[in-house]
Short mmCIF file of C-alpha atoms and ligand atoms in Angstrom, two decimals:
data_model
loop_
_atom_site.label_atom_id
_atom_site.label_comp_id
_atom_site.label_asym_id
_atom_site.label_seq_id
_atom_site.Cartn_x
_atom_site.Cartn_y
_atom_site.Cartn_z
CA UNK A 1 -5.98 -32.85 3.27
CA UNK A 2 -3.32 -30.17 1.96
CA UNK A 3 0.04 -30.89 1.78
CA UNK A 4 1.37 -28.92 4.55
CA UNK A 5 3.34 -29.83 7.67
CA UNK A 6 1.97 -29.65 11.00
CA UNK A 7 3.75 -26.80 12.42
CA UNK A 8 5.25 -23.83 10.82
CA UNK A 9 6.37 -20.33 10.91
CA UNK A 10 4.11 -17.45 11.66
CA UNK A 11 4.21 -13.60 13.51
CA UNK A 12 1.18 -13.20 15.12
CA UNK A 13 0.34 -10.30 17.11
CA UNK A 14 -1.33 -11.41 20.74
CA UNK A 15 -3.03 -8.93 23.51
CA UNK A 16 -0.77 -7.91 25.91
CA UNK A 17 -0.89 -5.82 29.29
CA UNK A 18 -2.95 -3.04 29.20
CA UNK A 19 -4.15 -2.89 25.90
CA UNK A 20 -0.73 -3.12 24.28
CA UNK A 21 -0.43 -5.80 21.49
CA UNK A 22 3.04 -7.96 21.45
CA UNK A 23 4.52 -9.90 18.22
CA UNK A 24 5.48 -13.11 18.83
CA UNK A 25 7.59 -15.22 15.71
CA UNK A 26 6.10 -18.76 16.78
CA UNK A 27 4.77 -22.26 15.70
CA UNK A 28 1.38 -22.72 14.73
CA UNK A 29 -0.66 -25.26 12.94
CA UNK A 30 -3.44 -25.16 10.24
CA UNK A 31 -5.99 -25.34 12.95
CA UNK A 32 -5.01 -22.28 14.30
CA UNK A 33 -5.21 -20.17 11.31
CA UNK A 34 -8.85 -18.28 10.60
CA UNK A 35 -11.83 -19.76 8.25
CA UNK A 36 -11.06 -19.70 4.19
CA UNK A 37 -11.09 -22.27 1.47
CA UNK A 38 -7.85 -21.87 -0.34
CA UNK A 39 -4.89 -22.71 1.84
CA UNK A 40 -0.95 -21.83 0.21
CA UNK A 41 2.17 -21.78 0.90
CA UNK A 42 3.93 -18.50 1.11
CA UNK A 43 6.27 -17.60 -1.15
CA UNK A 44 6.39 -13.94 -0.41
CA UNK A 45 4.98 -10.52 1.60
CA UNK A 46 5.83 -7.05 1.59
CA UNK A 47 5.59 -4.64 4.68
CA UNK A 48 2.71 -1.87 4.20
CA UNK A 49 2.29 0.90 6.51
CA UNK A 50 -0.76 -0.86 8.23
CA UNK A 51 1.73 -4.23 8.67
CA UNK A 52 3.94 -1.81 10.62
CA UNK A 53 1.34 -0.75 12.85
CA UNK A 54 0.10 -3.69 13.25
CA UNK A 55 3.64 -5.82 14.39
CA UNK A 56 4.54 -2.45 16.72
CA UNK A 57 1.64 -2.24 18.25
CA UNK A 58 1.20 1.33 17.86
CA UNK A 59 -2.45 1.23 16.52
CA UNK A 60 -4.84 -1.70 17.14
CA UNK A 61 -6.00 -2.85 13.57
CA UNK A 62 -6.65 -6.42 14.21
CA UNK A 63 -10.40 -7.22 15.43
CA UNK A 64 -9.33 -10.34 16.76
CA UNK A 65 -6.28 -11.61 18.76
CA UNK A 66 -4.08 -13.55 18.10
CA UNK A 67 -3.95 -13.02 14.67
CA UNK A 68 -0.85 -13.66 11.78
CA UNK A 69 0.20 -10.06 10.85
CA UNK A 70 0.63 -9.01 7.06
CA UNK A 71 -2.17 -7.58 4.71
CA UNK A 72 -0.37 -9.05 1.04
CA UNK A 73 0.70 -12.18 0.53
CA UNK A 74 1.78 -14.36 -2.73
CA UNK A 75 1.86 -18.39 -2.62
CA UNK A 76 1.27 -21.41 -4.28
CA UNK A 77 -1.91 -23.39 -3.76
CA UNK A 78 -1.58 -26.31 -1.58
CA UNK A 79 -5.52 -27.47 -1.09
CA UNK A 80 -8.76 -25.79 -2.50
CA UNK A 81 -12.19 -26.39 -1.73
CA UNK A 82 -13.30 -24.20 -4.65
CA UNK A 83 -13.38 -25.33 -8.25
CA UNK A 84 -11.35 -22.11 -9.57
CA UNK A 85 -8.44 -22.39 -7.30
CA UNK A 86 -6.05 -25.83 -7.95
CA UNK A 87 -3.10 -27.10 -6.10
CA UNK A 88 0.11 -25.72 -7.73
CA UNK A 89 -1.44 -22.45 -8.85
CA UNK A 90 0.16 -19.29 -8.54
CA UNK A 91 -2.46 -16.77 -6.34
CA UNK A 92 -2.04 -13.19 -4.52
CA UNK A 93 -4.23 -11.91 -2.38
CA UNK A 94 -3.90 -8.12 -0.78
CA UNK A 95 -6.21 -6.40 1.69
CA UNK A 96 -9.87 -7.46 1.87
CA UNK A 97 -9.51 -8.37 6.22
CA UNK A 98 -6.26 -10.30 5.92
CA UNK A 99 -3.65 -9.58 8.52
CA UNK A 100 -6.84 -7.37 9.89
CA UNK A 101 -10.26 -9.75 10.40
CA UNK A 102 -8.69 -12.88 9.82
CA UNK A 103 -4.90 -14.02 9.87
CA UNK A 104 -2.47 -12.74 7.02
CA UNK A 105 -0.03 -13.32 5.07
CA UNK A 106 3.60 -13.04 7.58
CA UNK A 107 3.65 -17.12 7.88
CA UNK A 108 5.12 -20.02 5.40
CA UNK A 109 1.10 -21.12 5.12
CA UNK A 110 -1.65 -19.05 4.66
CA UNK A 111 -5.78 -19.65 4.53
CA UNK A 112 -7.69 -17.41 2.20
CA UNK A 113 -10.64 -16.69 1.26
CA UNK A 114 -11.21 -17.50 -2.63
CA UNK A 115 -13.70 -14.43 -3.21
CA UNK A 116 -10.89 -12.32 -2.87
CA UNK A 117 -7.99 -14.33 -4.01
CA UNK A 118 -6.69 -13.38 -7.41
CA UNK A 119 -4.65 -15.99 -9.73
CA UNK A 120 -1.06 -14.29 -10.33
CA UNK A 121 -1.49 -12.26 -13.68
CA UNK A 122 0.19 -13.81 -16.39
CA UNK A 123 3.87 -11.81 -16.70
CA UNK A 124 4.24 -11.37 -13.26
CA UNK A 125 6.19 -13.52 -10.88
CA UNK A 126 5.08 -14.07 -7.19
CA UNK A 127 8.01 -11.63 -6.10
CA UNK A 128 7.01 -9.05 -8.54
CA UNK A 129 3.61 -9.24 -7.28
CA UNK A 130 4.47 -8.92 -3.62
CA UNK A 131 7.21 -5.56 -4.79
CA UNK A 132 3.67 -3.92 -6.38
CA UNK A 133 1.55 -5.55 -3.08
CA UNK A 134 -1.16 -2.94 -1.50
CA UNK A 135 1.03 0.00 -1.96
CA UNK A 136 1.20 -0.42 -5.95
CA UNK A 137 -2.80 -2.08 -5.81
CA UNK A 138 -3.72 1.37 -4.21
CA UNK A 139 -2.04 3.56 -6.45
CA UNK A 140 -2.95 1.78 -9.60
CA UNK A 141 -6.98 2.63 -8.00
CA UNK A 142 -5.98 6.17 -7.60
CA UNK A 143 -4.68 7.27 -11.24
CA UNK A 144 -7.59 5.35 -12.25
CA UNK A 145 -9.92 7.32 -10.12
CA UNK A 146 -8.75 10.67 -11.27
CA UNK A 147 -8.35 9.50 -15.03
CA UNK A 148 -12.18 8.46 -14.61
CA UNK A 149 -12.89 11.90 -13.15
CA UNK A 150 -11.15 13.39 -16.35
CA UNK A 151 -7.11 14.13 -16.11
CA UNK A 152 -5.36 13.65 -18.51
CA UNK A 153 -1.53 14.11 -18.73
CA UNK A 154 -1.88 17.77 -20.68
CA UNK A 155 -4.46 19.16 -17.61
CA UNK A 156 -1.21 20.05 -15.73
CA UNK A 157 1.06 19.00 -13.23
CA UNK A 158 0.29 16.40 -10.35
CA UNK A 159 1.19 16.53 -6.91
CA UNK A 160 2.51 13.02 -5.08
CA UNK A 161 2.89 13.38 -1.55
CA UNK A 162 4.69 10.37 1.29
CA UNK A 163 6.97 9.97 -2.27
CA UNK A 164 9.39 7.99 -0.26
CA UNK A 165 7.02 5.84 0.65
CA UNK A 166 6.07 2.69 -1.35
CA UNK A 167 2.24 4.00 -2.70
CA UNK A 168 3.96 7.10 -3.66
CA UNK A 169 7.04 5.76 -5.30
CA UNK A 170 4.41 3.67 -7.38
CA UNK A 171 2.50 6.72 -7.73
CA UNK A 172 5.24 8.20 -9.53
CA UNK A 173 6.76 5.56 -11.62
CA UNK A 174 2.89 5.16 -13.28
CA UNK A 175 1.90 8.23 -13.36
CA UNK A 176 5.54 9.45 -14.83
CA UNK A 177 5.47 6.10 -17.30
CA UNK A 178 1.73 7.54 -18.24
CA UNK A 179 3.50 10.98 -19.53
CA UNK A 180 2.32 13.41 -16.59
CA UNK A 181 4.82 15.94 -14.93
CA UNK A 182 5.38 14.94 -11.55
CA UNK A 183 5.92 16.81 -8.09
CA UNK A 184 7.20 15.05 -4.82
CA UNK A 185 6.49 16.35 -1.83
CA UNK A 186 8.15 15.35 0.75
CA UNK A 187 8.94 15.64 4.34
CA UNK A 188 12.86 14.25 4.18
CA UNK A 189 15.48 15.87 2.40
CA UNK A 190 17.83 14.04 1.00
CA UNK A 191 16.14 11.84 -1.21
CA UNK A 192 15.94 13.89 -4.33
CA UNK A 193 18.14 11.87 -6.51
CA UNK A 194 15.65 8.74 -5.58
CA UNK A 195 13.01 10.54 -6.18
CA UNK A 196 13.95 11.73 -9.70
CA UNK A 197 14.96 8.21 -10.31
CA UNK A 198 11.71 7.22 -10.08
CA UNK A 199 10.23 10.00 -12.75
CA UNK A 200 9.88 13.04 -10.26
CA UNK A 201 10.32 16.34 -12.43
CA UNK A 202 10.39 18.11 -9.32
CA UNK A 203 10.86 18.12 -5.45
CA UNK A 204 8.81 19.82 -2.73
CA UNK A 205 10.23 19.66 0.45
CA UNK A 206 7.81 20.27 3.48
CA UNK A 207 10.07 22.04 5.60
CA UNK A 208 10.84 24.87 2.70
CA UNK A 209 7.26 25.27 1.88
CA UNK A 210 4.79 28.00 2.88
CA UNK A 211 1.30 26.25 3.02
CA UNK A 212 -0.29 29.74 3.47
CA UNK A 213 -3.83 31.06 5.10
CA UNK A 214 -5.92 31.37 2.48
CA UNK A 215 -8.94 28.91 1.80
CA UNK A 216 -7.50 29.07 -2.11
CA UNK A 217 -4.31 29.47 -2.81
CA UNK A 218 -2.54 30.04 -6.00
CA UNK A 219 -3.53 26.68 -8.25
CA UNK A 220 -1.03 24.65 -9.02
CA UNK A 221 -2.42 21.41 -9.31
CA UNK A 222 -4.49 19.39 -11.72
CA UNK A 223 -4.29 16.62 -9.59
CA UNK A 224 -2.79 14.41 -6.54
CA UNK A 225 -2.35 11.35 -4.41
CA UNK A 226 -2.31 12.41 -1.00
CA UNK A 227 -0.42 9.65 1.24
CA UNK A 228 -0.28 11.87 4.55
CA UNK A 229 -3.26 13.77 5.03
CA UNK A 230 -3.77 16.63 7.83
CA UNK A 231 -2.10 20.02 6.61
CA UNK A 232 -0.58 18.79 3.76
CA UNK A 233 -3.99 17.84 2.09
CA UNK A 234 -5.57 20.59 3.52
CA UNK A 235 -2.88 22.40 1.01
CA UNK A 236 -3.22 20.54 -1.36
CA UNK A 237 -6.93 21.31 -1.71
CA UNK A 238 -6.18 24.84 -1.50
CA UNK A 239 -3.89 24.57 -4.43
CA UNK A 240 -5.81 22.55 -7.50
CA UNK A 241 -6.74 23.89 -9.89
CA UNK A 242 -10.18 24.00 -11.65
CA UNK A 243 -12.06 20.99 -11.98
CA UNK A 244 -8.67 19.25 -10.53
CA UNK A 245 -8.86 15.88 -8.75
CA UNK A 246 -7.13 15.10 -5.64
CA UNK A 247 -7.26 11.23 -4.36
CA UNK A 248 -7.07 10.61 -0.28
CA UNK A 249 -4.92 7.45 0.33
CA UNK A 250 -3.44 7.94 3.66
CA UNK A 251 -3.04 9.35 6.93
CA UNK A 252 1.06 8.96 7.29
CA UNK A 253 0.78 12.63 8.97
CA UNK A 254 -2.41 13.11 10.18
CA UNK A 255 -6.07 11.63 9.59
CA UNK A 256 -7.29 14.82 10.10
CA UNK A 257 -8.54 17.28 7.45
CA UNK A 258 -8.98 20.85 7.91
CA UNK A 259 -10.19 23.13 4.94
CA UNK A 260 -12.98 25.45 3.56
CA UNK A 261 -15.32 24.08 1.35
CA UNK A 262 -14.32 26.55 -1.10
CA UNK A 263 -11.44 24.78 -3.54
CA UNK A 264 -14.89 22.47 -3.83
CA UNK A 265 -17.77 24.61 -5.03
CA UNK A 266 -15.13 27.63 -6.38
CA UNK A 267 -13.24 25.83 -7.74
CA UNK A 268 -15.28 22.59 -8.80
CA UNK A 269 -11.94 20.39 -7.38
CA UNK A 270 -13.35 16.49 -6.28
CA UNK A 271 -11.85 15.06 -3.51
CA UNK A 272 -11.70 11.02 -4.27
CA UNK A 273 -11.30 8.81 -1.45
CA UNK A 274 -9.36 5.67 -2.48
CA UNK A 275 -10.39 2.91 -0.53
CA UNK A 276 -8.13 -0.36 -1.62
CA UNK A 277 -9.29 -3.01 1.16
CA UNK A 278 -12.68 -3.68 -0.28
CA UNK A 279 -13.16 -3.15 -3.83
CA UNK A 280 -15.49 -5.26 -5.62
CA UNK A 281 -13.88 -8.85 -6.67
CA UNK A 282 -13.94 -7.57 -10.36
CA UNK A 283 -12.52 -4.31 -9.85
CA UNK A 284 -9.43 -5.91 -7.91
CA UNK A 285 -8.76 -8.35 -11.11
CA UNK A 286 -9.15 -5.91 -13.59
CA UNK A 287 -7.07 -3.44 -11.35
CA UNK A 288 -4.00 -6.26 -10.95
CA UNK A 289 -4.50 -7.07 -14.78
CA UNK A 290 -3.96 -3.72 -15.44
CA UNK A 291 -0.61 -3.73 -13.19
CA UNK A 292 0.85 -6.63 -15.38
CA UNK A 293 -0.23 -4.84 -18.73
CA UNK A 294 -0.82 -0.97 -19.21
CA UNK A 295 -0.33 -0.01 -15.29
CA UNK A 296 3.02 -1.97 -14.65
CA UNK A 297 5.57 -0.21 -12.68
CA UNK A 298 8.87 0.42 -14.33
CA UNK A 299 10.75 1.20 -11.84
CA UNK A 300 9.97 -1.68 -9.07
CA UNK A 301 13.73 -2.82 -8.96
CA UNK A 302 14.73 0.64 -8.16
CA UNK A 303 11.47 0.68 -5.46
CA UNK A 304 12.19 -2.61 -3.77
CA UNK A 305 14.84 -1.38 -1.39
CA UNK A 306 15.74 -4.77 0.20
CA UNK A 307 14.30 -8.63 1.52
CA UNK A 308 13.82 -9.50 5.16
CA UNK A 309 13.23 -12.32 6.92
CA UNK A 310 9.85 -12.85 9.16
CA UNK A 311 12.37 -12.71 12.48
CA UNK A 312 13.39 -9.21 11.24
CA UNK A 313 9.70 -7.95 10.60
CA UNK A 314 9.87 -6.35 14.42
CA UNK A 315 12.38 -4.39 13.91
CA UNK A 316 12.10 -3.16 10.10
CA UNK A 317 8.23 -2.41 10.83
CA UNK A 318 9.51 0.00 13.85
CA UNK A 319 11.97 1.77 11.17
CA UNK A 320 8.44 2.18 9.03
CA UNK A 321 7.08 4.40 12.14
CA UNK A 322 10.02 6.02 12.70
CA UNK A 323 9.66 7.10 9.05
CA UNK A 324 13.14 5.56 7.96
CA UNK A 325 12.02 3.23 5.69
CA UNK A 326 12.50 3.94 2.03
CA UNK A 327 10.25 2.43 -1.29
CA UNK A 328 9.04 -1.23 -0.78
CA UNK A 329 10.28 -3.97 1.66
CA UNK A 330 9.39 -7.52 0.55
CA UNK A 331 9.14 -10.36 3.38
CA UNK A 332 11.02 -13.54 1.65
CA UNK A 333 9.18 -16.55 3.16
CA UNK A 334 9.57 -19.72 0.92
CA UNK A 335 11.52 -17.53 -1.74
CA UNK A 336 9.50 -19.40 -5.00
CA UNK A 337 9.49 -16.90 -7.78
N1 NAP B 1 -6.76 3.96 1.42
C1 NAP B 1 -6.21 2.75 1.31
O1 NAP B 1 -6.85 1.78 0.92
C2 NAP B 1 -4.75 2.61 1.61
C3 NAP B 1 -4.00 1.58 1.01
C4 NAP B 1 -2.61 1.54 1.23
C5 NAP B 1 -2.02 2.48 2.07
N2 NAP B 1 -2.80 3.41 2.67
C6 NAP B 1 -2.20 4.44 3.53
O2 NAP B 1 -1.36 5.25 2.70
C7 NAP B 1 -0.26 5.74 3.45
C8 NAP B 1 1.03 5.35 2.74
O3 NAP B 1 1.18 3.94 2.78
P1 NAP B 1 2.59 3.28 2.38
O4 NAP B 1 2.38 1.80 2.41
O5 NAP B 1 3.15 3.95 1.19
O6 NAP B 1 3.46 3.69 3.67
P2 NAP B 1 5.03 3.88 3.77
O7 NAP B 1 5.74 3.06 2.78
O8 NAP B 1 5.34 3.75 5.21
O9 NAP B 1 5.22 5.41 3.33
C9 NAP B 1 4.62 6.45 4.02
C10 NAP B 1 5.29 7.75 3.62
O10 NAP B 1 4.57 8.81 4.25
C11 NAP B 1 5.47 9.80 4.71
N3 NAP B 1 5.37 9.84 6.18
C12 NAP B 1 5.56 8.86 7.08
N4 NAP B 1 5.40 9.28 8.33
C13 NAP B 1 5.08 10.55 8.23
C14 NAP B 1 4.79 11.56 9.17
N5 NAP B 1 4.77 11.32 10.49
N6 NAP B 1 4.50 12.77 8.72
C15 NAP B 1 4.50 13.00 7.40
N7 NAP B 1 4.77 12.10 6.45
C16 NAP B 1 5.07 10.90 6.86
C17 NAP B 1 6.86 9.39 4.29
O11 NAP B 1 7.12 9.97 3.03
P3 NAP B 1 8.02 11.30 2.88
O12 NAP B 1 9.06 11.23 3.95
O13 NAP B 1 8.55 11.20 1.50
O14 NAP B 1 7.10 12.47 3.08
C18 NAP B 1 6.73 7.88 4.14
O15 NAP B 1 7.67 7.36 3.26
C19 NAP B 1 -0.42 5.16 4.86
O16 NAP B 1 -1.09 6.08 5.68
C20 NAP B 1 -1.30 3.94 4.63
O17 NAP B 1 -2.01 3.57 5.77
C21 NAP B 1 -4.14 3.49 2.46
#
């Protein structure tokens, strides 16, 4: 049996009246927690925009309720029923139905599922892990995507949009690290000398821009990692250049998309959907290798804005919708490095 106590901590989001969700901190046991084989103890979690939406009820992401909230989470092993996960070792696991199908990560014990539980890369701590979490996972997928579809840091500029954000700030810190020139784009002002902090060379700000009519507009581009969707990647379709790559992350904005097919068959431009819930087992380890090695952010102390507690998680996850969230928040359970 694992060495865990009988009751602990967990936020777990229950049905409410009419079709509302409510997030309750509360007592649970190991029995109430979802099927896996690899049970830890939490060390840490980090808030992604999903988490948010999950804990304030303002989309329904969870298939089942009640379910413990939190799509990352970083532990120590406290039982294992398979052969490559012992007690005492350091794991991470992010995305892949936790927090979503089955319970997650915002409790001091989690159950996982070993197929997509990854050991803690050697050279990063538990905390580091949980700064990089989903956000840094996903945008560690994207530069891969459009390196694998052929930019390079001399094809020209790339566009980084949600830069506030914690998959954007990533976004930039790699990509910047990587040698490419960098453009924010934004929709708060204000935030320019944190943005250049991170490795912006320059800042768009929505509200100054002119998205234009046209179904191309002048190319700018040679690539970028769209965070917001709706008009802004409409735009940014518009504007890359030939044979340019532009990755879909996110729908911060809008999950709509609205453009002619002609930056794709004028101007040969791919549009790469980044999908970082369900990757194959081997491309998640070789992805989180690559963000302890040649894909490590630089800038993560600078990105990890501040530690909450899980009682706060209510509140800080309703600043997230409300857009007034900056970089990464990490959720300090047990506190182990
Ligand atoms: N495809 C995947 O597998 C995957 C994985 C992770 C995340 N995502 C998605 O990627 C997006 C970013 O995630 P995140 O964790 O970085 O979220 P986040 O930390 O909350 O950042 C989102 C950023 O988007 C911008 N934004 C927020 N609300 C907006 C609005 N109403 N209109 C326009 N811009 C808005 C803001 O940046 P500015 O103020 O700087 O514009 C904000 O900082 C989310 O939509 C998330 O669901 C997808």
């Amino acid at each position: 049996m694992s060495d865990c106590p009988e009751r602990f901590s967990a936020l777990r989001i229950h049905a409410g009246e009419n079709k509302q969700t409510l997030a309750k901190l509360e007592e649970i046991g190991l029995d109430d927690l979802s099927d896996g084989d690899v049970v830890i103890r939490t060390a840490w979690s980090g808030i992604n925009y999903k988490d948010a939406l999950a804990v304030t009820g303002s989309s329904r992401i969870m298939k089942n309720l009640p379910c413990v909230a939190g799509i990352d989470v970083a532990g120590t092993v406290v039982s294992s029923e398979d052969a490559n996960f012992k007690v005492g070792d350091a794991v991470i696991a992010c995305g892949a139905g936790l927090g979503e199908d089955f319970d997650g990560g915002f409790a001091e014990y989690a159950r996982l599922r070993s197929g997509s539980t990854v050991p803690l890369p050697t050279g990063l701590s538990l905390r580091e892990a949980m700064g990089i979490g989903t956000a840094g996972f996903t945008a560690a997928l994207a530069i891969h995507q459009l390196e694998h579809n052929g930019t390079r840091p001399d094809s020209g500029p790339i566009a980084v949009t949600g830069p506030t954000g914690g998959v954007g700030g990533i976004a930039i810190d790699l990509l910047k690290q990587r040698g490419y020139q960098v453009t924010a784009v934004t929709h708060r002002s204000g935030q320019e000398d944190y943005l250049r902090s991170l490795g912006a060379d320059e800042i768009l700000i929505t509200s100054d821009m002119e998205f234009g009519p046209r179904p191309l507009e002048q190319a700018l581009w040679a690539g970028a990692i769209d965070n917001v969707g709706g008009d802004v990647l409409s735009w940014l379709c518009r504007t890359t250049q030939q044979w340019g790559n532009v990755a879909s992350i996110g729908l911060a904005a809008s999950h709509k998309l609205s453009c002619s097919v002609m930056p794709f068959i004028l101007r040969g431009v791919n549009l790469l959907g980044i999908n970082s819930v369900y990757p194959p087992q081997e491309k998640r380890l070789a992805t989180w290798a690559r963000l302890a090695s040649d894909l490590r952010p630089s800038q993560l102390a600078n990105i990890v804005q501040r530690e909450v507690e899980l009682k706060q998680l209510p509140e800080v996850c309703t600043e997230y919708m409300e857009n007034r969230n900056q970089g990464r928040t990490l959720v300090n359970i047990s506190g182990d490095e």
